[in-house]
PDB file of C-alpha atoms in Angstrom:
ATOM      1  CA  MET A   1     -85.255  16.625 140.666  1.00 34.00           C
ATOM      2  CA  TRP A   2     -84.982  19.820 138.662  1.00 38.00           C
ATOM      3  CA  LEU A   3     -88.199  21.479 139.904  1.00 39.00           C
ATOM      4  CA  ILE A   4     -88.885  22.156 143.570  1.00 38.00           C
ATOM      5  CA  SER A   5     -91.550  24.503 144.827  1.00 39.00           C
ATOM      6  CA  ALA A   6     -92.663  25.653 148.234  1.00 38.00           C
ATOM      7  CA  ASP A   7     -95.152  27.938 149.906  1.00 40.00           C
ATOM      8  CA  TRP A   8     -93.677  31.234 151.010  1.00 41.00           C
ATOM      9  CA  GLY A   9     -96.607  32.079 153.304  1.00 39.00           C
ATOM     10  CA  GLY A  10     -94.150  32.459 156.153  1.00 39.00           C
ATOM     11  CA  ARG A  11     -92.813  35.534 154.407  1.00 41.00           C
ATOM     12  CA  GLY A  12     -96.178  37.207 153.864  1.00 40.00           C
ATOM     13  CA  CYS A  13     -96.790  35.744 150.383  1.00 45.00           C
ATOM     14  CA  ASN A  14     -99.334  33.017 149.584  1.00 50.00           C
ATOM     15  CA  ARG A  15     -97.994  32.246 146.123  1.00 57.00           C
ATOM     16  CA  VAL A  16     -95.812  29.219 145.329  1.00 64.00           C
ATOM     17  CA  PRO A  17     -92.636  30.211 143.413  1.00 80.00           C
ATOM     18  CA  THR A  18     -91.021  27.551 141.256  1.00 84.00           C
ATOM     19  CA  VAL A  19     -87.781  27.326 139.279  1.00 90.00           C
ATOM     20  CA  GLN A  20     -87.594  25.564 135.903  1.00 89.00           C
ATOM     21  CA  LEU A  21     -84.758  24.742 133.546  1.00 92.00           C
ATOM     22  CA  LEU A  22     -85.800  25.729 130.032  1.00 92.00           C
ATOM     23  CA  ASP A  23     -85.037  24.017 126.708  1.00 89.00           C
ATOM     24  CA  HIS A  24     -82.326  21.679 127.943  1.00 88.00           C
ATOM     25  CA  GLU A  25     -82.223  17.893 127.733  1.00 87.00           C
ATOM     26  CA  GLY A  26     -79.778  15.554 129.380  1.00 88.00           C
ATOM     27  CA  PRO A  27     -77.052  16.449 131.858  1.00 92.00           C
ATOM     28  CA  VAL A  28     -75.815  20.019 132.181  1.00 94.00           C
ATOM     29  CA  LEU A  29     -72.205  20.146 130.972  1.00 94.00           C
ATOM     30  CA  GLU A  30     -69.427  22.621 131.511  1.00 92.00           C
ATOM     31  CA  GLY A  31     -69.577  25.221 128.755  1.00 91.00           C
ATOM     32  CA  ASP A  32     -73.329  24.909 128.152  1.00 93.00           C
ATOM     33  CA  ASN A  33     -75.697  27.872 128.055  1.00 93.00           C
ATOM     34  CA  VAL A  34     -78.718  27.468 130.344  1.00 94.00           C
ATOM     35  CA  THR A  35     -81.797  29.514 131.213  1.00 95.00           C
ATOM     36  CA  LEU A  36     -83.775  29.297 134.440  1.00 94.00           C
ATOM     37  CA  GLU A  37     -87.254  30.771 134.827  1.00 93.00           C
ATOM     38  CA  CYS A  38     -89.012  31.789 138.015  1.00 90.00           C
ATOM     39  CA  MET A  39     -92.777  31.191 138.081  1.00 84.00           C
ATOM     40  CA  ALA A  40     -95.254  32.065 140.785  1.00 79.00           C
ATOM     41  CA  GLY A  41     -98.610  31.076 139.285  1.00 75.00           C
ATOM     42  CA  PRO A  42    -100.831  32.529 136.554  1.00 76.00           C
ATOM     43  CA  GLY A  43    -101.061  36.310 136.545  1.00 76.00           C
ATOM     44  CA  ALA A  44     -98.450  36.697 139.273  1.00 78.00           C
ATOM     45  CA  ASP A  45     -96.521  39.956 139.423  1.00 81.00           C
ATOM     46  CA  MET A  46     -92.940  38.743 138.984  1.00 85.00           C
ATOM     47  CA  SER A  47     -91.542  42.185 139.690  1.00 85.00           C
ATOM     48  CA  SER A  48     -91.688  41.378 143.400  1.00 84.00           C
ATOM     49  CA  PHE A  49     -89.509  38.253 143.013  1.00 87.00           C
ATOM     50  CA  SER A  50     -85.805  37.818 142.451  1.00 87.00           C
ATOM     51  CA  PHE A  51     -83.332  35.070 141.687  1.00 89.00           C
ATOM     52  CA  GLN A  52     -80.961  34.195 144.499  1.00 88.00           C
ATOM     53  CA  LYS A  53     -77.948  31.874 144.747  1.00 89.00           C
ATOM     54  CA  TYR A  54     -76.620  30.436 147.944  1.00 89.00           C
ATOM     55  CA  SER A  55     -72.979  31.202 148.762  1.00 86.00           C
ATOM     56  CA  PRO A  56     -71.387  28.769 151.235  1.00 86.00           C
ATOM     57  CA  TRP A  57     -68.492  31.195 151.610  1.00 85.00           C
ATOM     58  CA  LEU A  58     -70.757  34.108 152.622  1.00 82.00           C
ATOM     59  CA  GLN A  59     -73.226  31.832 154.437  1.00 85.00           C
ATOM     60  CA  SER A  60     -76.103  33.701 152.817  1.00 86.00           C
ATOM     61  CA  TRP A  61     -78.296  33.953 149.714  1.00 86.00           C
ATOM     62  CA  VAL A  62     -77.077  36.456 147.110  1.00 85.00           C
ATOM     63  CA  GLN A  63     -79.618  38.436 145.075  1.00 84.00           C
ATOM     64  CA  LEU A  64     -78.495  37.955 141.457  1.00 85.00           C
ATOM     65  CA  ASP A  65     -80.349  40.855 139.842  1.00 77.00           C
ATOM     66  CA  ALA A  66     -78.826  43.427 142.183  1.00 68.00           C
ATOM     67  CA  GLY A  67     -76.168  45.755 140.832  1.00 61.00           C
ATOM     68  CA  ALA A  68     -73.458  44.533 143.170  1.00 56.00           C
ATOM     69  CA  ARG A  69     -69.944  44.113 141.835  1.00 53.00           C
ATOM     70  CA  LEU A  70     -69.426  41.086 144.025  1.00 56.00           C
ATOM     71  CA  ARG A  71     -72.382  39.313 142.428  1.00 54.00           C
ATOM     72  CA  CYS A  72     -71.154  40.013 138.874  1.00 53.00           C
ATOM     73  CA  TRP A  73     -67.605  38.942 139.636  1.00 55.00           C
ATOM     74  CA  PHE A  74     -68.564  35.679 141.326  1.00 59.00           C
ATOM     75  CA  TYR A  75     -71.458  34.408 139.261  1.00 63.00           C
ATOM     76  CA  ALA A  76     -71.409  36.100 135.816  1.00 71.00           C
ATOM     77  CA  VAL A  77     -75.133  35.701 135.225  1.00 84.00           C
ATOM     78  CA  ALA A  78     -77.772  37.869 133.558  1.00 88.00           C
ATOM     79  CA  VAL A  79     -81.275  38.437 134.945  1.00 89.00           C
ATOM     80  CA  SER A  80     -83.970  39.716 132.577  1.00 91.00           C
ATOM     81  CA  ARG A  81     -87.708  40.419 132.825  1.00 91.00           C
ATOM     82  CA  PRO A  82     -89.135  40.250 129.293  1.00 91.00           C
ATOM     83  CA  GLY A  83     -92.922  40.554 129.107  1.00 88.00           C
ATOM     84  CA  GLY A  84     -93.351  40.260 132.856  1.00 87.00           C
ATOM     85  CA  ARG A  85     -91.331  37.009 133.072  1.00 89.00           C
ATOM     86  CA  LEU A  86     -88.306  36.481 135.299  1.00 92.00           C
ATOM     87  CA  LEU A  87     -85.382  34.725 133.560  1.00 93.00           C
ATOM     88  CA  LEU A  88     -81.847  33.867 134.624  1.00 93.00           C
ATOM     89  CA  ASP A  89     -79.342  33.256 131.786  1.00 93.00           C
ATOM     90  CA  ILE A  90     -75.969  31.642 132.464  1.00 91.00           C
ATOM     91  CA  ALA A  91     -73.574  31.524 129.511  1.00 90.00           C
ATOM     92  CA  ARG A  92     -70.621  29.128 129.250  1.00 90.00           C
ATOM     93  CA  LEU A  93     -71.256  27.295 132.494  1.00 90.00           C
ATOM     94  CA  GLN A  94     -68.279  26.849 134.788  1.00 89.00           C
ATOM     95  CA  ARG A  95     -67.760  24.897 137.953  1.00 88.00           C
ATOM     96  CA  TRP A  96     -68.460  27.880 140.215  1.00 87.00           C
ATOM     97  CA  HIS A  97     -71.961  28.214 138.716  1.00 90.00           C
ATOM     98  CA  GLU A  98     -72.928  24.948 140.389  1.00 90.00           C
ATOM     99  CA  GLY A  99     -75.064  25.199 143.494  1.00 91.00           C
ATOM    100  CA  ALA A 100     -78.472  26.116 144.863  1.00 92.00           C
ATOM    101  CA  TYR A 101     -80.723  28.682 143.173  1.00 92.00           C
ATOM    102  CA  ARG A 102     -84.117  29.853 144.342  1.00 90.00           C
ATOM    103  CA  CYS A 103     -86.909  32.241 143.403  1.00 87.00           C
ATOM    104  CA  ALA A 104     -87.881  34.339 146.394  1.00 84.00           C
ATOM    105  CA  PRO A 105     -89.633  37.622 147.201  1.00 82.00           C
ATOM    106  CA  MET A 106     -87.223  40.451 146.604  1.00 76.00           C
ATOM    107  CA  PRO A 107     -85.490  41.644 149.785  1.00 66.00           C
ATOM    108  CA  LEU A 108     -86.212  45.235 150.696  1.00 58.00           C
ATOM    109  CA  ASN A 109     -82.733  46.662 151.136  1.00 56.00           C
ATOM    110  CA  ASP A 110     -79.937  44.119 151.343  1.00 54.00           C
ATOM    111  CA  THR A 111     -78.346  42.187 148.463  1.00 55.00           C
ATOM    112  CA  PHE A 112     -77.347  39.380 150.844  1.00 56.00           C
ATOM    113  CA  VAL A 113     -80.004  37.403 152.737  1.00 61.00           C
ATOM    114  CA  PRO A 114     -78.393  35.641 155.723  1.00 62.00           C
ATOM    115  CA  GLU A 115     -80.532  32.519 155.925  1.00 64.00           C
ATOM    116  CA  PRO A 116     -79.693  28.818 156.309  1.00 61.00           C
ATOM    117  CA  GLY A 117     -78.468  27.061 153.209  1.00 61.00           C
ATOM    118  CA  PRO A 118     -80.570  24.624 151.198  1.00 65.00           C
ATOM    119  CA  SER A 119     -79.277  21.633 153.127  1.00 52.00           C
ATOM    120  CA  ASN A 120     -80.424  23.126 156.430  1.00 44.00           C
ATOM    121  CA  ALA A 121     -83.821  24.417 155.331  1.00 45.00           C
ATOM    122  CA  SER A 122     -86.883  22.545 154.196  1.00 39.00           C
ATOM    123  CA  GLY A 123     -89.812  23.643 152.104  1.00 45.00           C
ATOM    124  CA  GLU A 124     -87.846  26.127 149.966  1.00 54.00           C
ATOM    125  CA  ALA A 125     -88.233  26.662 146.222  1.00 70.00           C
ATOM    126  CA  THR A 126     -84.645  25.549 145.629  1.00 85.00           C
ATOM    127  CA  PHE A 127     -83.169  24.446 142.315  1.00 91.00           C
ATOM    128  CA  MET A 128     -79.894  22.484 142.542  1.00 92.00           C
ATOM    129  CA  LEU A 129     -77.766  23.102 139.446  1.00 93.00           C
ATOM    130  CA  HIS A 130     -75.235  20.328 138.854  1.00 93.00           C
ATOM    131  CA  VAL A 131     -72.488  20.890 136.259  1.00 94.00           C
ATOM    132  CA  ASP A 132     -70.743  17.866 134.809  1.00 95.00           C
ATOM    133  CA  TYR A 133     -67.188  18.291 133.497  1.00 95.00           C
ATOM    134  CA  LEU A 134     -64.371  16.016 132.382  1.00 95.00           C
ATOM    135  CA  ARG A 135     -61.025  17.696 131.950  1.00 91.00           C
ATOM    136  CA  ASP A 136     -57.545  16.219 131.996  1.00 92.00           C
ATOM    137  CA  VAL A 137     -56.758  12.482 132.102  1.00 95.00           C
ATOM    138  CA  TRP A 138     -53.426  11.064 133.272  1.00 94.00           C
ATOM    139  CA  VAL A 139     -51.811   7.703 134.111  1.00 95.00           C
ATOM    140  CA  THR A 140     -50.166   6.974 137.476  1.00 94.00           C
ATOM    141  CA  TRP A 141     -48.499   4.103 139.277  1.00 92.00           C
ATOM    142  CA  PRO A 142     -50.862   2.226 141.645  1.00 86.00           C
ATOM    143  CA  ASP A 143     -50.821   3.427 145.252  1.00 78.00           C
ATOM    144  CA  ALA A 144     -48.540   6.333 144.330  1.00 74.00           C
ATOM    145  CA  TRP A 145     -49.302   9.540 146.195  1.00 75.00           C
ATOM    146  CA  CYS A 146     -47.683  11.771 143.573  1.00 73.00           C
ATOM    147  CA  GLY A 147     -46.157  11.650 140.135  1.00 77.00           C
ATOM    148  CA  THR A 148     -47.505  10.534 136.799  1.00 88.00           C
ATOM    149  CA  VAL A 149     -46.334   8.101 134.140  1.00 92.00           C
ATOM    150  CA  GLY A 150     -44.678   9.571 131.052  1.00 91.00           C
ATOM    151  CA  ASP A 151     -45.477   8.823 127.438  1.00 94.00           C
ATOM    152  CA  THR A 152     -43.203   5.731 127.423  1.00 95.00           C
ATOM    153  CA  VAL A 153     -42.661   2.925 129.941  1.00 94.00           C
ATOM    154  CA  THR A 154     -39.801   0.406 129.559  1.00 94.00           C
ATOM    155  CA  VAL A 155     -40.205  -3.012 131.203  1.00 94.00           C
ATOM    156  CA  THR A 156     -37.877  -6.024 131.263  1.00 94.00           C
ATOM    157  CA  GLU A 157     -39.285  -9.143 129.650  1.00 94.00           C
ATOM    158  CA  GLY A 158     -41.025 -11.364 132.194  1.00 93.00           C
ATOM    159  CA  GLU A 159     -41.821  -8.542 134.653  1.00 93.00           C
ATOM    160  CA  ASP A 160     -45.285  -7.328 135.661  1.00 94.00           C
ATOM    161  CA  LEU A 161     -46.694  -3.885 134.831  1.00 94.00           C
ATOM    162  CA  GLU A 162     -49.526  -2.086 136.626  1.00 95.00           C
ATOM    163  CA  LEU A 163     -50.882   1.304 135.577  1.00 95.00           C
ATOM    164  CA  GLU A 164     -53.829   3.276 136.890  1.00 95.00           C
ATOM    165  CA  CYS A 165     -55.930   5.906 135.125  1.00 95.00           C
ATOM    166  CA  ALA A 166     -57.148   9.091 136.800  1.00 94.00           C
ATOM    167  CA  ALA A 167     -59.141  12.110 135.662  1.00 95.00           C
ATOM    168  CA  GLU A 168     -60.238  15.546 136.803  1.00 94.00           C
ATOM    169  CA  ALA A 169     -64.024  15.324 136.710  1.00 95.00           C
ATOM    170  CA  SER A 170     -67.130  16.521 138.504  1.00 93.00           C
ATOM    171  CA  ARG A 171     -67.802  12.941 139.643  1.00 94.00           C
ATOM    172  CA  PRO A 172     -66.057   9.584 139.146  1.00 95.00           C
ATOM    173  CA  PRO A 173     -66.114   8.680 135.434  1.00 96.00           C
ATOM    174  CA  LYS A 174     -66.073   5.244 133.838  1.00 97.00           C
ATOM    175  CA  PHE A 175     -62.662   3.998 132.716  1.00 97.00           C
ATOM    176  CA  ASP A 176     -61.545   1.472 130.119  1.00 97.00           C
ATOM    177  CA  TRP A 177     -58.268   0.497 128.423  1.00 97.00           C
ATOM    178  CA  THR A 178     -57.635  -0.310 124.767  1.00 96.00           C
ATOM    179  CA  ARG A 179     -54.576  -1.276 122.733  1.00 95.00           C
ATOM    180  CA  ASP A 180     -53.820   0.396 119.403  1.00 92.00           C
ATOM    181  CA  GLY A 181     -54.263  -1.878 116.424  1.00 89.00           C
ATOM    182  CA  GLU A 182     -56.225  -4.550 118.303  1.00 88.00           C
ATOM    183  CA  ALA A 183     -59.861  -5.133 119.205  1.00 89.00           C
ATOM    184  CA  TRP A 184     -58.989  -5.427 122.877  1.00 89.00           C
ATOM    185  CA  THR A 185     -60.798  -3.616 125.717  1.00 93.00           C
ATOM    186  CA  LEU A 186     -60.456  -3.805 129.488  1.00 95.00           C
ATOM    187  CA  GLN A 187     -63.337  -2.285 131.468  1.00 95.00           C
ATOM    188  CA  ALA A 188     -61.374  -1.158 134.507  1.00 95.00           C
ATOM    189  CA  GLN A 189     -59.544   1.811 135.959  1.00 95.00           C
ATOM    190  CA  ALA A 190     -56.308  -0.165 136.492  1.00 95.00           C
ATOM    191  CA  LEU A 191     -54.326  -2.029 133.835  1.00 95.00           C
ATOM    192  CA  GLY A 192     -52.400  -5.130 134.947  1.00 94.00           C
ATOM    193  CA  LEU A 193     -50.050  -7.019 132.610  1.00 93.00           C
ATOM    194  CA  ARG A 194     -48.396 -10.152 134.027  1.00 93.00           C
ATOM    195  CA  GLY A 195     -45.134 -11.628 132.741  1.00 93.00           C
ATOM    196  CA  LEU A 196     -44.755  -9.231 129.849  1.00 92.00           C
ATOM    197  CA  GLN A 197     -43.477 -10.652 126.560  1.00 93.00           C
ATOM    198  CA  GLN A 198     -42.244  -9.001 123.392  1.00 92.00           C
ATOM    199  CA  ASP A 199     -45.606  -9.420 121.660  1.00 92.00           C
ATOM    200  CA  GLN A 200     -47.312  -7.441 124.439  1.00 93.00           C
ATOM    201  CA  ALA A 201     -45.377  -4.266 123.658  1.00 94.00           C
ATOM    202  CA  GLY A 202     -47.417  -1.479 122.106  1.00 94.00           C
ATOM    203  CA  THR A 203     -49.485   1.613 122.818  1.00 96.00           C
ATOM    204  CA  TYR A 204     -52.181   1.346 125.467  1.00 97.00           C
ATOM    205  CA  ARG A 205     -54.868   4.025 125.907  1.00 96.00           C
ATOM    206  CA  CYS A 206     -56.880   4.910 128.981  1.00 96.00           C
ATOM    207  CA  HIS A 207     -60.347   6.326 128.250  1.00 97.00           C
ATOM    208  CA  ALA A 208     -62.476   8.256 130.750  1.00 97.00           C
ATOM    209  CA  ARG A 209     -66.181   8.723 129.986  1.00 96.00           C
ATOM    210  CA  LEU A 210     -68.750  10.897 131.772  1.00 95.00           C
ATOM    211  CA  SER A 211     -72.152  12.169 130.574  1.00 92.00           C
ATOM    212  CA  GLY A 212     -71.201  11.882 126.901  1.00 92.00           C
ATOM    213  CA  LEU A 213     -67.767  13.455 127.438  1.00 93.00           C
ATOM    214  CA  THR A 214     -64.622  11.447 126.620  1.00 95.00           C
ATOM    215  CA  GLN A 215     -60.952  12.064 127.344  1.00 95.00           C
ATOM    216  CA  SER A 216     -58.020   9.683 126.799  1.00 96.00           C
ATOM    217  CA  ARG A 217     -54.309   9.299 127.487  1.00 96.00           C
ATOM    218  CA  ALA A 218     -51.834   7.015 125.651  1.00 96.00           C
ATOM    219  CA  VAL A 219     -48.805   5.205 127.093  1.00 96.00           C
ATOM    220  CA  THR A 220     -46.306   3.267 124.947  1.00 96.00           C
ATOM    221  CA  VAL A 221     -44.987   0.098 126.607  1.00 96.00           C
ATOM    222  CA  LEU A 222     -41.526  -1.122 125.521  1.00 95.00           C
ATOM    223  CA  VAL A 223     -40.385  -4.650 126.454  1.00 95.00           C
ATOM    224  CA  GLU A 224     -36.616  -5.253 126.490  1.00 94.00           C
ATOM    225  CA  PRO A 225     -34.848  -8.633 126.922  1.00 91.00           C
ATOM    226  CA  PRO A 226     -33.230  -9.579 130.253  1.00 87.00           C
ATOM    227  CA  ALA A 227     -29.804  -8.083 131.002  1.00 77.00           C
ATOM    228  CA  GLY A 228     -27.819 -11.332 130.336  1.00 61.00           C
ATOM    229  CA  THR A 229     -29.545 -12.009 127.045  1.00 58.00           C
ATOM    230  CA  GLN A 230     -29.057  -8.428 125.976  1.00 54.00           C
ATOM    231  CA  ARG A 231     -25.308  -8.513 126.692  1.00 52.00           C
ATOM    232  CA  LEU A 232     -24.966 -11.789 124.777  1.00 50.00           C
ATOM    233  CA  ALA A 233     -26.745 -10.333 121.803  1.00 50.00           C
ATOM    234  CA  GLU A 234     -24.585  -7.223 121.916  1.00 53.00           C
ATOM    235  CA  THR A 235     -21.419  -9.368 122.058  1.00 51.00           C
ATOM    236  CA  ALA A 236     -22.542 -11.405 119.076  1.00 49.00           C
ATOM    237  CA  GLN A 237     -23.191  -8.218 117.162  1.00 57.00           C
ATOM    238  CA  THR A 238     -19.837  -6.599 118.091  1.00 57.00           C
ATOM    239  CA  PRO A 239     -17.021  -7.351 115.496  1.00 60.00           C
ATOM    240  CA  GLY A 240     -13.770  -8.857 116.845  1.00 63.00           C
ATOM    241  CA  ALA A 241     -10.178  -7.725 116.122  1.00 58.00           C
ATOM    242  CA  LEU A 242      -9.684 -10.297 113.326  1.00 65.00           C
ATOM    243  CA  ALA A 243     -12.926  -9.336 111.661  1.00 69.00           C
ATOM    244  CA  LEU A 244     -11.955  -5.663 111.894  1.00 68.00           C
ATOM    245  CA  VAL A 245      -8.530  -6.343 110.300  1.00 66.00           C
ATOM    246  CA  LEU A 246     -10.051  -8.374 107.505  1.00 71.00           C
ATOM    247  CA  ALA A 247     -12.603  -5.684 106.870  1.00 75.00           C
ATOM    248  CA  VAL A 248      -9.861  -3.054 106.442  1.00 77.00           C
ATOM    249  CA  VAL A 249      -6.840  -4.943 105.011  1.00 78.00           C
ATOM    250  CA  LEU A 250      -8.525  -7.362 102.629  1.00 80.00           C
ATOM    251  CA  PRO A 251      -9.992  -4.682 100.359  1.00 83.00           C
ATOM    252  CA  VAL A 252      -6.587  -2.963 100.166  1.00 83.00           C
ATOM    253  CA  VAL A 253      -4.793  -6.201  99.190  1.00 84.00           C
ATOM    254  CA  LEU A 254      -7.403  -6.980  96.563  1.00 84.00           C
ATOM    255  CA  LEU A 255      -7.034  -3.490  95.136  1.00 83.00           C
ATOM    256  CA  VAL A 256      -3.212  -3.818  94.871  1.00 84.00           C
ATOM    257  CA  VAL A 257      -3.447  -7.242  93.158  1.00 84.00           C
ATOM    258  CA  LEU A 258      -6.018  -5.926  90.715  1.00 82.00           C
ATOM    259  CA  ALA A 259      -3.826  -2.926  89.857  1.00 82.00           C
ATOM    260  CA  THR A 260      -0.778  -5.184  89.266  1.00 85.00           C
ATOM    261  CA  VAL A 261      -2.669  -7.563  86.976  1.00 80.00           C
ATOM    262  CA  LEU A 262      -4.102  -4.672  85.011  1.00 80.00           C
ATOM    263  CA  ALA A 263      -0.645  -3.112  84.510  1.00 79.00           C
ATOM    264  CA  ALA A 264       0.822  -6.439  83.267  1.00 79.00           C
ATOM    265  CA  TRP A 265      -2.028  -6.908  80.848  1.00 74.00           C
ATOM    266  CA  VAL A 266      -1.570  -3.424  79.399  1.00 74.00           C
ATOM    267  CA  GLN A 267       2.172  -3.988  78.935  1.00 75.00           C
ATOM    268  CA  CYS A 268       1.575  -7.269  77.065  1.00 79.00           C
ATOM    269  CA  ARG A 269      -0.846  -5.614  74.680  1.00 71.00           C
ATOM    270  CA  HIS A 270       1.581  -2.774  73.813  1.00 66.00           C
ATOM    271  CA  PRO A 271       5.274  -4.083  73.769  1.00 62.00           C
ATOM    272  CA  ALA A 272       8.134  -1.518  73.608  1.00 59.00           C
ATOM    273  CA  LYS A 273       9.541  -0.806  70.081  1.00 61.00           C
ATOM    274  CA  SER A 274      13.352  -1.382  69.625  1.00 60.00           C
ATOM    275  CA  PRO A 275      15.399   0.792  67.148  1.00 61.00           C
ATOM    276  CA  PRO A 276      16.313  -0.807  63.753  1.00 61.00           C
ATOM    277  CA  PRO A 277      19.847  -2.336  63.518  1.00 60.00           C
ATOM    278  CA  GLU A 278      22.607  -0.282  61.932  1.00 57.00           C
ATOM    279  CA  VAL A 279      24.135  -1.420  58.572  1.00 55.00           C
ATOM    280  CA  SER A 280      27.910  -0.934  58.127  1.00 55.00           C
ATOM    281  CA  GLY A 281      28.866   1.637  55.479  1.00 52.00           C
ATOM    282  CA  GLN A 282      25.405   3.136  55.381  1.00 52.00           C
ATOM    283  CA  ARG A 283      26.121   6.105  57.577  1.00 53.00           C
ATOM    284  CA  ILE A 284      25.802   9.442  55.834  1.00 56.00           C
ATOM    285  CA  PRO A 285      27.908  12.053  57.575  1.00 54.00           C
ATOM    286  CA  ILE A 286      26.710  15.569  57.520  1.00 53.00           C
ATOM    287  CA  PHE A 287      29.202  18.338  56.413  1.00 52.00           C
ATOM    288  CA  LYS A 288      28.980  21.718  57.903  1.00 55.00           C
ATOM    289  CA  GLY A 289      27.390  24.068  55.432  1.00 55.00           C
ATOM    290  CA  SER A 290      26.717  21.234  52.935  1.00 53.00           C
ATOM    291  CA  LEU A 291      23.288  20.315  51.705  1.00 54.00           C
ATOM    292  CA  GLU A 292      24.385  17.163  49.970  1.00 54.00           C
ATOM    293  CA  SER A 293      25.229  13.810  51.401  1.00 52.00           C
ATOM    294  CA  VAL A 294      28.449  11.867  50.729  1.00 52.00           C
ATOM    295  CA  GLN A 295      28.449   8.427  49.154  1.00 54.00           C
ATOM    296  CA  GLY A 296      28.793   5.796  51.764  1.00 52.00           C
ATOM    297  CA  GLY A 297      31.707   4.089  49.897  1.00 52.00           C
ATOM    298  CA  ALA A 298      33.895   7.218  49.529  1.00 52.00           C
ATOM    299  CA  GLY A 299      37.028   7.481  51.553  1.00 55.00           C
ATOM    300  CA  ASP A 300      37.142   9.800  54.474  1.00 54.00           C
ATOM    301  CA  THR A 301      40.031  11.895  53.101  1.00 60.00           C
ATOM    302  CA  HIS A 302      38.389  15.289  53.338  1.00 57.00           C
ATOM    303  CA  PRO A 303      38.008  17.063  56.616  1.00 58.00           C
ATOM    304  CA  LEU A 304      34.511  17.280  57.979  1.00 53.00           C
ATOM    305  CA  VAL A 305      34.800  20.952  58.728  1.00 55.00           C
ATOM    306  CA  ARG A 306      36.621  23.577  56.778  1.00 50.00           C
TER     307      ARG A 306
END
């Protein structure tokens, strides 16, 4: 499949040019570095051959070792001739590198050789380079012509859920679904969940696999109770007017009662002290300017102030 040779006797050359892919095993992936070599038999003078790539847009073969700006801009390849060999190096393969390559006698003047493409010609030394790639993966609703599913999907309990996985790839990949935290796998592109229950909520992942490449996308499924059940639960959880009053007033009343009891207890522990009773005849009047007291039994015949 990778090596096709033909006799170019129709173009005045009796040698059989061949194209080989060097030092590469397995599928050719986007981003790989590849080397093609043109061979035309032992002792052949490879200076008279060139690498060409077919351009469907130009409807012609493009000589890749010519110094044309168009060739460099479109194909970004490097042709070298070390030790009489003819090599074509392509670094960091991209999608536009895919197509038909051939080793042919070098055209005399023109960089472009207007000849039929590889599908319309037989007996050519044509090498078909296929580039496998797997890029973005997304989740969509089945039979939807546009739009993708977000990171979260909310479904009412008892309803069905259908999701479909899609990917940007060189050819259709293999799809499977898994659920986080469980050893559960569905080998299919579409995920169908019937009569969803609360225990089916979780994160589901779509995996796309192609030629050793893997990409995935996660979707979290939330299952909510039916509308009537949800309203009933909300009503049961909502406090009524009496409960609200008790929650506010009862702590205040308890605080006032506690403060009253505490004040009464403090007053009982520390009673108020009353003044001692007065004894008749024991008063000691004070005279102005006098430092001595008067006997309590003396008559009050002297004025208090002189």
